[in-house]
Coordinates of C-alpha atoms and ligand atoms in Angstrom, one line a residue:
Chain A
X1 CA -18.6 -23.2 -5.2
X2 CA -20.4 -19.8 -5.9
X3 CA -19.4 -18.2 -9.3
X4 CA -17.7 -14.9 -8.4
X5 CA -18.9 -12.0 -10.6
X6 CA -16.3 -9.5 -11.8
X7 CA -16.9 -5.7 -11.5
X8 CA -15.1 -5.2 -14.6
X9 CA -17.6 -7.3 -16.6
X10 CA -19.6 -4.4 -18.3
X11 CA -16.2 -2.5 -19.4
X12 CA -13.9 -5.3 -20.0
X13 CA -13.6 -5.6 -23.9
X14 CA -11.1 -7.9 -25.2
X15 CA -9.2 -7.0 -28.2
X16 CA -6.9 -4.0 -29.4
X17 CA -7.9 -0.5 -28.5
X18 CA -6.6 3.0 -28.8
X19 CA -3.6 3.9 -31.1
X20 CA -2.4 0.3 -31.9
X21 CA -1.8 0.8 -35.5
X22 CA 2.0 1.1 -34.6
X23 CA 2.0 -1.8 -32.3
X24 CA 0.5 -2.6 -28.9
X25 CA 2.5 -1.5 -25.9
X26 CA 0.2 -2.2 -23.1
X27 CA -1.7 -5.5 -22.1
X28 CA -4.4 -5.0 -19.6
X29 CA -6.2 -8.1 -18.0
X30 CA -8.0 -9.1 -14.8
X31 CA -6.3 -12.0 -13.0
X32 CA -9.0 -13.0 -10.9
X33 CA -7.2 -14.9 -8.0
X34 CA -9.1 -17.2 -6.0
X35 CA -7.6 -16.0 -2.7
X36 CA -6.3 -12.6 -1.7
X37 CA -5.4 -12.2 2.2
X38 CA -4.1 -9.7 4.4
X39 CA -1.7 -11.2 7.1
X40 CA -0.7 -9.1 10.1
X41 CA 1.8 -9.7 12.9
X42 CA 1.6 -8.3 16.4
X43 CA 4.7 -6.5 17.1
X44 CA 7.6 -9.0 17.5
X45 CA 6.0 -11.8 15.7
X46 CA 6.8 -10.6 12.1
X47 CA 9.5 -13.4 11.6
X48 CA 7.2 -16.1 12.8
X49 CA 4.4 -14.8 10.5
X50 CA 7.0 -14.8 7.5
X51 CA 7.9 -18.3 8.6
X52 CA 4.2 -19.3 8.4
X53 CA 3.8 -17.8 5.1
X54 CA 6.5 -19.9 3.8
X55 CA 5.1 -23.2 5.2
X56 CA 1.7 -22.4 3.6
X57 CA 2.8 -21.0 0.3
X58 CA 6.4 -22.2 -0.1
X59 CA 7.4 -18.7 -0.9
X60 CA 10.5 -16.9 1.0
X61 CA 9.8 -13.3 1.9
X62 CA 12.9 -11.2 1.5
X63 CA 13.7 -8.9 4.7
X64 CA 13.0 -5.3 4.3
X65 CA 10.0 -2.9 3.7
X66 CA 7.8 -3.6 0.7
X67 CA 9.7 -6.9 -0.1
X68 CA 8.0 -9.7 -1.9
X69 CA 8.2 -12.6 -4.1
X70 CA 6.0 -14.3 -6.8
X71 CA 6.0 -17.9 -8.5
X72 CA 3.1 -17.1 -10.8
X73 CA 0.5 -19.0 -9.1
X74 CA 1.3 -17.6 -5.7
X75 CA 2.5 -14.0 -4.7
X76 CA 3.3 -12.4 -1.4
X77 CA 4.5 -8.9 -0.4
X78 CA 4.9 -6.6 2.5
X79 CA 2.7 -3.5 2.2
X80 CA 3.1 -2.0 5.8
X81 CA 5.1 -2.8 8.8
X82 CA 4.5 -6.5 9.7
X83 CA 1.7 -6.7 7.3
X84 CA 1.5 -8.9 4.1
X85 CA -0.5 -9.4 1.1
X86 CA -0.8 -13.1 0.3
X87 CA -2.5 -14.1 -3.3
X88 CA -3.2 -17.5 -4.6
X89 CA -4.8 -18.4 -7.8
X90 CA -6.7 -21.1 -5.9
X91 CA -9.4 -20.6 -3.4
X92 CA -9.3 -21.7 0.2
X93 CA -6.1 -19.9 1.1
X94 CA -7.6 -18.3 4.3
X95 CA -8.5 -21.8 5.7
X96 CA -4.9 -23.1 5.1
X97 CA -3.6 -20.1 7.1
X98 CA -6.0 -20.6 10.1
X99 CA -4.1 -23.2 11.7
X100 CA -0.7 -21.6 11.2
X101 CA -1.4 -17.9 12.0
X102 CA -2.6 -18.4 15.5
X103 CA -4.1 -15.6 17.5
X104 CA -0.8 -15.2 19.4
X105 CA 1.0 -14.3 16.1
X106 CA -1.2 -12.3 14.3
X107 CA -4.5 -11.9 12.0
X108 CA -5.8 -13.3 8.9
X109 CA -8.3 -11.2 6.8
X110 CA -9.8 -12.7 3.8
X111 CA -10.1 -10.1 1.1
X112 CA -10.8 -12.4 -1.8
X113 CA -14.2 -10.7 -2.6
X114 CA -13.1 -7.2 -1.5
X115 CA -10.5 -6.6 -3.8
X116 CA -10.0 -6.8 -7.6
X117 CA -6.6 -7.5 -9.4
X118 CA -5.8 -5.9 -12.4
X119 CA -2.6 -6.8 -14.4
X120 CA -0.6 -4.1 -16.6
X121 CA 2.1 -5.4 -18.7
X122 CA 4.0 -4.3 -21.7
X123 CA 6.9 -2.1 -22.5
X124 CA 5.1 1.0 -21.5
X125 CA 3.7 -0.3 -18.1
X126 CA 6.1 2.0 -16.0
X127 CA 5.3 4.9 -18.2
X128 CA 1.5 4.4 -17.9
X129 CA 1.5 3.9 -14.1
X130 CA 3.8 6.9 -13.7
X131 CA 0.7 8.9 -14.9
X132 CA -1.1 7.6 -12.1
X133 CA 1.1 7.3 -9.0
X134 CA 3.9 9.4 -7.7
X135 CA 6.2 6.7 -6.9
X136 CA 9.4 5.4 -8.7
X137 CA 8.5 2.6 -10.9
X138 CA 12.2 2.1 -12.3
X139 CA 13.4 -1.4 -11.9
X140 CA 16.4 -0.5 -9.4
X141 CA 14.0 1.2 -7.3
X142 CA 11.1 -1.2 -7.5
X143 CA 12.3 -4.7 -8.1
X144 CA 10.5 -7.7 -9.2
X145 CA 8.3 -9.2 -6.5
X146 CA 8.4 -5.9 -4.4
X147 CA 5.2 -4.3 -3.2
X148 CA 3.9 -0.6 -2.7
X149 CA 1.0 0.9 -1.0
X150 CA -0.2 4.2 -2.6
X151 CA -3.1 6.0 -4.0
X152 CA -4.5 7.6 -7.0
X153 CA -6.8 10.2 -5.8
X154 CA -9.0 8.3 -3.4
X155 CA -8.5 4.9 -5.0
X156 CA -6.0 3.2 -2.6
X157 CA -3.9 0.8 -4.4
X158 CA -1.4 -1.9 -3.6
X159 CA 1.0 -2.7 -6.4
X160 CA 3.3 -5.6 -6.9
X161 CA 5.9 -5.9 -9.6
X162 CA 5.5 -9.5 -10.9
X163 CA 7.9 -9.1 -13.8
X164 CA 10.4 -6.6 -15.4
X165 CA 7.5 -4.9 -17.4
X166 CA 4.5 -6.3 -15.6
X167 CA 2.7 -5.0 -12.4
X168 CA -0.3 -6.4 -10.4
X169 CA -2.7 -3.8 -8.8
X170 CA -5.1 -4.6 -6.0
X171 CA -7.8 -1.9 -5.7
X172 CA -11.1 -1.9 -3.7
X173 CA -13.6 -3.8 -5.6
X174 CA -16.1 -0.9 -5.5
X175 CA -13.4 1.4 -7.1
X176 CA -12.2 -1.3 -9.8
X177 CA -14.3 -0.4 -12.5
X178 CA -13.6 3.4 -12.5
X179 CA -10.0 2.6 -12.1
X180 CA -10.0 0.2 -14.9
X181 CA -11.7 2.8 -17.4
X182 CA -9.0 5.2 -16.3
X183 CA -6.1 2.8 -16.9
X184 CA -7.7 2.2 -20.4
X185 CA -7.7 6.0 -21.1
X186 CA -4.1 6.4 -20.1
X187 CA -3.1 3.4 -22.4
X188 CA -5.0 4.6 -25.5
X189 CA -2.2 6.8 -26.8
X190 CA 0.4 3.8 -26.8
X191 CA -2.2 1.3 -27.9
X192 CA -3.3 -1.5 -25.6
X193 CA -4.6 -5.1 -25.6
X194 CA -7.3 -6.4 -23.3
X195 CA -7.1 -10.1 -22.6
Chain B
X1 CA 6.1 18.8 0.2
X2 CA 7.7 15.3 0.6
X3 CA 7.5 13.2 3.8
X4 CA 9.8 10.2 3.9
X5 CA 8.0 7.4 5.5
X6 CA 10.2 5.0 7.2
X7 CA 8.5 2.1 5.5
X8 CA 7.6 3.4 2.1
X9 CA 10.3 6.0 1.3
X10 CA 9.7 9.6 0.1
X11 CA 5.9 10.2 -0.7
X12 CA 3.9 13.0 -1.6
X13 CA 2.2 15.0 1.2
X14 CA -1.2 14.2 -0.3
X15 CA -0.9 10.6 0.9
X16 CA -0.5 11.7 4.6
X17 CA -3.0 12.8 7.1
X18 CA -2.1 15.3 9.8
X19 CA -2.9 14.0 13.3
X20 CA -2.0 17.1 15.3
X21 CA 0.7 18.4 17.6
X22 CA 3.1 15.9 18.9
X23 CA 4.1 17.6 22.0
X24 CA 0.7 17.0 23.6
X25 CA 0.7 15.0 26.9
X26 CA -2.5 13.2 27.2
X27 CA -3.8 12.9 30.9
X28 CA -4.8 9.5 32.2
X29 CA -8.5 8.9 31.0
X30 CA -9.6 8.9 34.6
X31 CA -7.6 12.0 35.5
X32 CA -9.8 15.0 36.8
X33 CA -6.9 17.3 36.7
X34 CA -8.7 20.1 34.8
X35 CA -5.4 22.1 34.2
X36 CA -4.0 19.1 32.6
X37 CA -7.0 18.5 30.3
X38 CA -7.1 22.1 29.5
X39 CA -3.3 22.0 28.5
X40 CA -3.9 18.9 26.4
X41 CA -6.8 20.4 24.5
X42 CA -5.7 24.1 24.1
X43 CA -2.1 24.8 24.9
X44 CA 0.1 24.9 21.8
X45 CA 3.7 26.0 21.6
X46 CA 3.0 27.5 18.0
X47 CA 6.9 27.7 17.3
X48 CA 8.3 29.5 14.2
X49 CA 10.6 26.7 13.3
X50 CA 10.8 23.1 14.0
X51 CA 7.7 21.5 15.3
X52 CA 6.9 17.9 16.6
X53 CA 4.0 16.6 14.8
X54 CA 2.0 13.3 14.4
X55 CA 1.1 12.2 10.8
X56 CA -0.5 9.2 9.3
X57 CA 0.6 7.7 6.1
X58 CA -3.1 7.1 5.4
X59 CA -2.8 6.7 1.7
X60 CA 0.1 4.3 2.0
X61 CA 1.2 1.7 4.9
X62 CA -1.1 3.6 7.2
X63 CA 1.5 3.8 9.9
X64 CA 1.5 6.7 12.4
X65 CA 4.6 8.7 12.3
X66 CA 6.6 11.1 14.5
X67 CA 7.7 14.1 12.1
X68 CA 9.6 17.2 12.7
X69 CA 8.4 20.0 10.4
X70 CA 9.7 23.3 10.1
X71 CA 6.6 25.8 10.3
X72 CA 8.5 28.5 8.3
X73 CA 10.1 26.4 5.5
X74 CA 8.1 23.0 5.5
X75 CA 11.3 21.4 5.7
X76 CA 11.0 17.9 7.2
X77 CA 14.0 17.1 9.3
X78 CA 13.1 13.8 10.6
X79 CA 10.5 10.9 10.6
X80 CA 10.0 7.8 12.7
X81 CA 7.3 5.3 13.5
X82 CA 5.1 6.7 16.4
X83 CA 5.2 3.3 17.8
X84 CA 8.9 3.0 18.7
X85 CA 9.2 -0.6 18.8
X86 CA 9.0 -1.1 14.9
X87 CA 12.3 0.6 14.6
X88 CA 14.1 -2.3 16.2
X89 CA 12.8 -4.8 13.6
X90 CA 14.0 -5.2 10.2
X91 CA 11.5 -2.8 8.6
X92 CA 14.0 -0.5 6.9
X93 CA 13.9 -0.3 3.2
X94 CA 15.6 -3.2 1.5
X95 CA 17.5 -0.9 -1.1
X96 CA 19.1 0.9 1.7
X97 CA 21.1 -2.1 2.9
X98 CA 24.8 -2.1 2.1
Ligands
LIG201 ZN1 4.4 4.3 4.7

Protein backbone atom coordinates (compact mmCIF):
# COMPACT_ATOMS: atom_id res chain seq x y z
CA UNK A 1 0.00 0.00 0.00
CA UNK A 2 1.23 3.49 -0.81
CA UNK A 3 2.48 5.48 2.19
CA UNK A 4 0.19 8.47 2.59
CA UNK A 5 1.88 11.78 3.33
CA UNK A 6 0.26 14.28 5.65
CA UNK A 7 0.01 17.94 4.59
CA UNK A 8 0.55 18.78 8.28
CA UNK A 9 3.96 17.13 8.46
CA UNK A 10 6.09 20.33 8.28
CA UNK A 11 4.02 22.09 10.97
CA UNK A 12 2.98 19.29 13.32
CA UNK A 13 5.34 19.60 16.32
CA UNK A 14 4.53 17.13 19.15
CA UNK A 15 4.84 18.53 22.64
CA UNK A 16 3.41 21.34 24.77
CA UNK A 17 2.98 24.80 23.31
CA UNK A 18 1.63 28.21 24.18
CA UNK A 19 0.75 29.22 27.73
CA UNK A 20 0.89 25.70 29.20
CA UNK A 21 2.58 26.51 32.55
CA UNK A 22 -0.84 26.54 34.24
CA UNK A 23 -1.92 23.33 32.53
CA UNK A 24 -2.81 22.10 29.07
CA UNK A 25 -6.44 22.65 28.11
CA UNK A 26 -6.34 21.64 24.43
CA UNK A 27 -4.97 18.55 22.69
CA UNK A 28 -4.53 18.72 18.92
CA UNK A 29 -3.84 15.67 16.78
CA UNK A 30 -4.25 14.33 13.27
CA UNK A 31 -6.31 11.15 13.27
CA UNK A 32 -5.25 9.97 9.79
CA UNK A 33 -8.19 7.65 9.07
CA UNK A 34 -7.67 5.12 6.29
CA UNK A 35 -11.04 5.85 4.67
CA UNK A 36 -13.13 9.00 4.38
CA UNK A 37 -16.22 8.57 2.21
CA UNK A 38 -19.10 10.73 1.13
CA UNK A 39 -22.33 8.84 0.52
CA UNK A 40 -25.35 10.45 -1.13
CA UNK A 41 -28.83 9.00 -1.56
CA UNK A 42 -31.18 9.84 -4.39
CA UNK A 43 -34.40 11.45 -3.11
CA UNK A 44 -36.51 8.78 -1.44
CA UNK A 45 -33.58 6.37 -0.99
CA UNK A 46 -32.29 7.87 2.27
CA UNK A 47 -33.53 5.03 4.50
CA UNK A 48 -32.06 2.40 2.17
CA UNK A 49 -28.71 4.17 2.25
CA UNK A 50 -28.81 4.41 6.05
CA UNK A 51 -29.53 0.67 6.20
CA UNK A 52 -26.55 0.06 3.90
CA UNK A 53 -24.32 2.11 6.21
CA UNK A 54 -25.45 -0.12 9.07
CA UNK A 55 -24.72 -3.26 7.04
CA UNK A 56 -21.14 -2.21 6.27
CA UNK A 57 -20.11 -0.34 9.41
CA UNK A 58 -22.41 -1.73 12.09
CA UNK A 59 -23.30 1.87 13.01
CA UNK A 60 -26.97 2.87 13.36
CA UNK A 61 -27.62 6.42 12.21
CA UNK A 62 -30.19 8.35 14.23
CA UNK A 63 -32.97 10.12 12.32
CA UNK A 64 -32.77 13.86 11.91
CA UNK A 65 -30.54 16.46 10.30
CA UNK A 66 -26.88 16.25 11.28
CA UNK A 67 -27.43 13.03 13.23
CA UNK A 68 -24.43 10.77 13.66
CA UNK A 69 -22.69 8.13 15.71
CA UNK A 70 -19.15 6.92 16.40
CA UNK A 71 -17.63 3.81 17.93
CA UNK A 72 -14.06 5.08 17.93
CA UNK A 73 -12.82 3.14 14.94
CA UNK A 74 -15.71 4.09 12.67
CA UNK A 75 -17.82 7.23 12.49
CA UNK A 76 -20.74 8.44 10.41
CA UNK A 77 -22.78 11.64 10.37
CA UNK A 78 -25.23 13.47 8.12
CA UNK A 79 -23.89 16.71 6.69
CA UNK A 80 -26.61 17.59 4.15
CA UNK A 81 -30.06 16.26 3.15
CA UNK A 82 -29.55 12.60 2.19
CA UNK A 83 -25.75 12.87 2.43
CA UNK A 84 -23.40 11.28 4.92
CA UNK A 85 -19.70 11.25 5.74
CA UNK A 86 -18.40 7.81 6.74
CA UNK A 87 -14.95 7.39 8.26
CA UNK A 88 -12.99 4.25 9.10
CA UNK A 89 -9.55 3.80 10.66
CA UNK A 90 -8.94 1.07 8.06
CA UNK A 91 -8.50 1.53 4.34
CA UNK A 92 -10.79 -0.03 1.75
CA UNK A 93 -14.20 1.24 2.90
CA UNK A 94 -15.15 2.42 -0.59
CA UNK A 95 -14.72 -1.09 -1.96
CA UNK A 96 -16.95 -2.46 0.79
CA UNK A 97 -19.71 0.03 -0.04
CA UNK A 98 -19.54 -0.49 -3.81
CA UNK A 99 -21.76 -3.60 -3.68
CA UNK A 100 -24.23 -2.19 -1.14
CA UNK A 101 -24.81 1.37 -2.44
CA UNK A 102 -25.92 0.48 -5.95
CA UNK A 103 -26.44 3.17 -8.63
CA UNK A 104 -30.19 2.92 -7.94
CA UNK A 105 -29.68 3.97 -4.30
CA UNK A 106 -27.04 6.67 -4.56
CA UNK A 107 -23.36 7.42 -4.92
CA UNK A 108 -20.10 6.66 -3.12
CA UNK A 109 -17.27 9.19 -3.34
CA UNK A 110 -13.88 8.27 -1.88
CA UNK A 111 -12.37 11.39 -0.27
CA UNK A 112 -9.71 9.53 1.74
CA UNK A 113 -6.91 11.44 0.03
CA UNK A 114 -8.86 14.68 -0.32
CA UNK A 115 -9.62 15.47 3.32
CA UNK A 116 -7.48 15.87 6.41
CA UNK A 117 -8.94 14.89 9.77
CA UNK A 118 -7.93 17.06 12.74
CA UNK A 119 -8.98 16.25 16.29
CA UNK A 120 -9.33 18.93 18.94
CA UNK A 121 -9.95 17.74 22.48
CA UNK A 122 -9.85 19.09 25.99
CA UNK A 123 -11.88 21.26 28.36
CA UNK A 124 -11.44 24.34 26.15
CA UNK A 125 -12.25 22.63 22.82
CA UNK A 126 -15.71 24.24 22.57
CA UNK A 127 -14.22 27.59 23.53
CA UNK A 128 -11.48 27.49 20.88
CA UNK A 129 -13.85 26.31 18.13
CA UNK A 130 -16.26 29.11 19.01
CA UNK A 131 -13.53 31.51 17.85
CA UNK A 132 -13.67 29.92 14.38
CA UNK A 133 -17.26 28.97 13.67
CA UNK A 134 -20.53 30.82 14.28
CA UNK A 135 -22.43 27.72 15.44
CA UNK A 136 -23.54 26.50 18.85
CA UNK A 137 -20.99 24.04 20.27
CA UNK A 138 -22.80 23.51 23.60
CA UNK A 139 -23.52 19.85 24.26
CA UNK A 140 -27.37 20.13 24.22
CA UNK A 141 -27.27 21.85 20.80
CA UNK A 142 -24.45 19.71 19.40
CA UNK A 143 -24.76 16.19 20.85
CA UNK A 144 -22.08 13.49 20.74
CA UNK A 145 -21.98 11.85 17.32
CA UNK A 146 -23.71 14.74 15.55
CA UNK A 147 -22.17 16.47 12.53
CA UNK A 148 -22.21 20.04 11.22
CA UNK A 149 -21.22 21.58 7.89
CA UNK A 150 -19.90 25.09 8.21
CA UNK A 151 -16.98 27.25 7.19
CA UNK A 152 -14.15 29.35 8.57
CA UNK A 153 -13.70 32.10 5.98
CA UNK A 154 -13.16 30.03 2.80
CA UNK A 155 -12.25 26.82 4.61
CA UNK A 156 -15.23 24.49 4.37
CA UNK A 157 -15.33 22.22 7.40
CA UNK A 158 -17.31 19.21 8.49
CA UNK A 159 -17.27 18.81 12.25
CA UNK A 160 -18.31 15.76 14.24
CA UNK A 161 -18.48 15.74 18.01
CA UNK A 162 -16.89 12.42 19.00
CA UNK A 163 -16.93 12.95 22.80
CA UNK A 164 -18.19 15.53 25.28
CA UNK A 165 -15.00 17.58 24.91
CA UNK A 166 -13.71 16.27 21.58
CA UNK A 167 -14.39 17.24 17.96
CA UNK A 168 -13.11 15.78 14.67
CA UNK A 169 -12.81 18.36 11.90
CA UNK A 170 -12.59 17.37 8.22
CA UNK A 171 -11.10 20.03 5.97
CA UNK A 172 -9.87 20.04 2.39
CA UNK A 173 -6.35 18.65 2.31
CA UNK A 174 -5.11 21.79 0.52
CA UNK A 175 -6.37 24.01 3.36
CA UNK A 176 -5.30 21.67 6.17
CA UNK A 177 -1.87 23.13 6.95
CA UNK A 178 -3.15 26.69 7.14
CA UNK A 179 -6.14 25.62 9.21
CA UNK A 180 -3.93 23.61 11.57
CA UNK A 181 -1.69 26.65 12.15
CA UNK A 182 -4.76 28.78 12.85
CA UNK A 183 -5.97 26.19 15.39
CA UNK A 184 -2.55 26.27 17.07
CA UNK A 185 -2.59 30.07 17.31
CA UNK A 186 -6.13 30.04 18.71
CA UNK A 187 -5.10 27.46 21.35
CA UNK A 188 -1.95 29.28 22.49
CA UNK A 189 -3.59 31.31 25.24
CA UNK A 190 -4.96 28.22 27.03
CA UNK A 191 -1.93 25.98 26.45
CA UNK A 192 -2.04 23.03 24.07
CA UNK A 193 -0.43 19.67 23.46
CA UNK A 194 0.23 18.31 20.01
CA UNK A 195 0.16 14.51 19.85
CA UNK B 1 -28.60 38.62 9.17
CA UNK B 2 -29.40 35.02 10.07
CA UNK B 3 -31.02 32.53 7.70
CA UNK B 4 -32.49 29.40 9.24
CA UNK B 5 -31.53 26.54 6.96
CA UNK B 6 -34.13 23.74 7.16
CA UNK B 7 -31.27 21.27 7.56
CA UNK B 8 -28.55 23.14 9.48
CA UNK B 9 -30.56 25.58 11.62
CA UNK B 10 -29.82 29.29 12.02
CA UNK B 11 -26.59 30.36 10.30
CA UNK B 12 -24.92 33.66 9.48
CA UNK B 13 -25.67 35.09 6.05
CA UNK B 14 -21.95 34.76 5.17
CA UNK B 15 -22.53 31.01 4.69
CA UNK B 16 -25.16 31.63 1.99
CA UNK B 17 -25.03 32.64 -1.67
CA UNK B 18 -27.86 34.59 -3.26
CA UNK B 19 -29.19 32.78 -6.33
CA UNK B 20 -31.65 35.40 -7.49
CA UNK B 21 -35.31 36.28 -7.65
CA UNK B 22 -37.51 33.29 -6.77
CA UNK B 23 -40.46 34.61 -8.78
CA UNK B 24 -38.88 34.06 -12.18
CA UNK B 25 -40.59 31.57 -14.50
CA UNK B 26 -38.03 30.01 -16.78
CA UNK B 27 -39.47 29.23 -20.24
CA UNK B 28 -38.94 25.75 -21.71
CA UNK B 29 -35.38 25.63 -23.10
CA UNK B 30 -36.73 25.21 -26.67
CA UNK B 31 -39.18 28.09 -26.30
CA UNK B 32 -38.93 30.83 -28.93
CA UNK B 33 -41.34 33.10 -27.08
CA UNK B 34 -39.14 36.21 -26.89
CA UNK B 35 -41.55 38.01 -24.54
CA UNK B 36 -41.34 35.12 -22.07
CA UNK B 37 -37.53 35.07 -22.24
CA UNK B 38 -37.42 38.85 -21.88
CA UNK B 39 -39.63 38.65 -18.78
CA UNK B 40 -37.47 35.85 -17.33
CA UNK B 41 -34.25 37.79 -17.79
CA UNK B 42 -35.32 41.37 -17.08
CA UNK B 43 -38.73 41.75 -15.41
CA UNK B 44 -38.54 42.07 -11.64
CA UNK B 45 -41.20 42.92 -9.07
CA UNK B 46 -38.74 44.94 -6.95
CA UNK B 47 -41.09 45.01 -3.95
CA UNK B 48 -40.59 47.15 -0.86
CA UNK B 49 -41.44 44.32 1.50
CA UNK B 50 -41.56 40.52 1.33
CA UNK B 51 -39.63 39.06 -1.59
CA UNK B 52 -39.38 35.44 -2.78
CA UNK B 53 -35.72 34.54 -3.23
CA UNK B 54 -33.51 31.54 -3.98
CA UNK B 55 -30.43 31.13 -1.78
CA UNK B 56 -27.86 28.35 -1.56
CA UNK B 57 -26.36 27.26 1.75
CA UNK B 58 -23.01 27.15 -0.02
CA UNK B 59 -20.95 27.21 3.20
CA UNK B 60 -23.01 24.48 4.86
CA UNK B 61 -25.19 21.68 3.53
CA UNK B 62 -25.14 23.24 0.02
CA UNK B 63 -28.92 22.85 -0.37
CA UNK B 64 -30.84 25.39 -2.46
CA UNK B 65 -33.49 27.19 -0.45
CA UNK B 66 -36.64 29.19 -1.02
CA UNK B 67 -36.41 32.22 1.26
CA UNK B 68 -38.89 35.02 1.88
CA UNK B 69 -36.91 38.13 2.86
CA UNK B 70 -38.27 41.56 3.62
CA UNK B 71 -36.33 44.02 1.48
CA UNK B 72 -36.98 46.85 3.98
CA UNK B 73 -36.07 45.10 7.24
CA UNK B 74 -34.08 42.00 6.08
CA UNK B 75 -36.43 39.94 8.21
CA UNK B 76 -36.55 36.33 6.97
CA UNK B 77 -40.14 35.14 7.37
CA UNK B 78 -39.77 31.66 5.84
CA UNK B 79 -37.20 29.20 4.52
CA UNK B 80 -37.74 25.85 2.80
CA UNK B 81 -35.85 23.49 0.54
CA UNK B 82 -36.18 24.63 -3.06
CA UNK B 83 -36.64 20.98 -3.99
CA UNK B 84 -39.84 20.25 -2.09
CA UNK B 85 -39.61 16.49 -1.92
CA UNK B 86 -37.06 16.63 0.90
CA UNK B 87 -39.68 18.18 3.19
CA UNK B 88 -41.54 14.90 3.32
CA UNK B 89 -38.55 12.90 4.50
CA UNK B 90 -37.27 12.86 8.09
CA UNK B 91 -34.85 15.71 7.53
CA UNK B 92 -35.89 18.16 10.23
CA UNK B 93 -33.52 18.87 13.07
CA UNK B 94 -33.31 16.07 15.60
CA UNK B 95 -33.48 18.55 18.50
CA UNK B 96 -36.86 19.83 17.31
CA UNK B 97 -38.51 16.51 17.98
CA UNK B 98 -40.77 16.35 21.05
ZN1 LIG C 1 -27.82 24.07 5.37
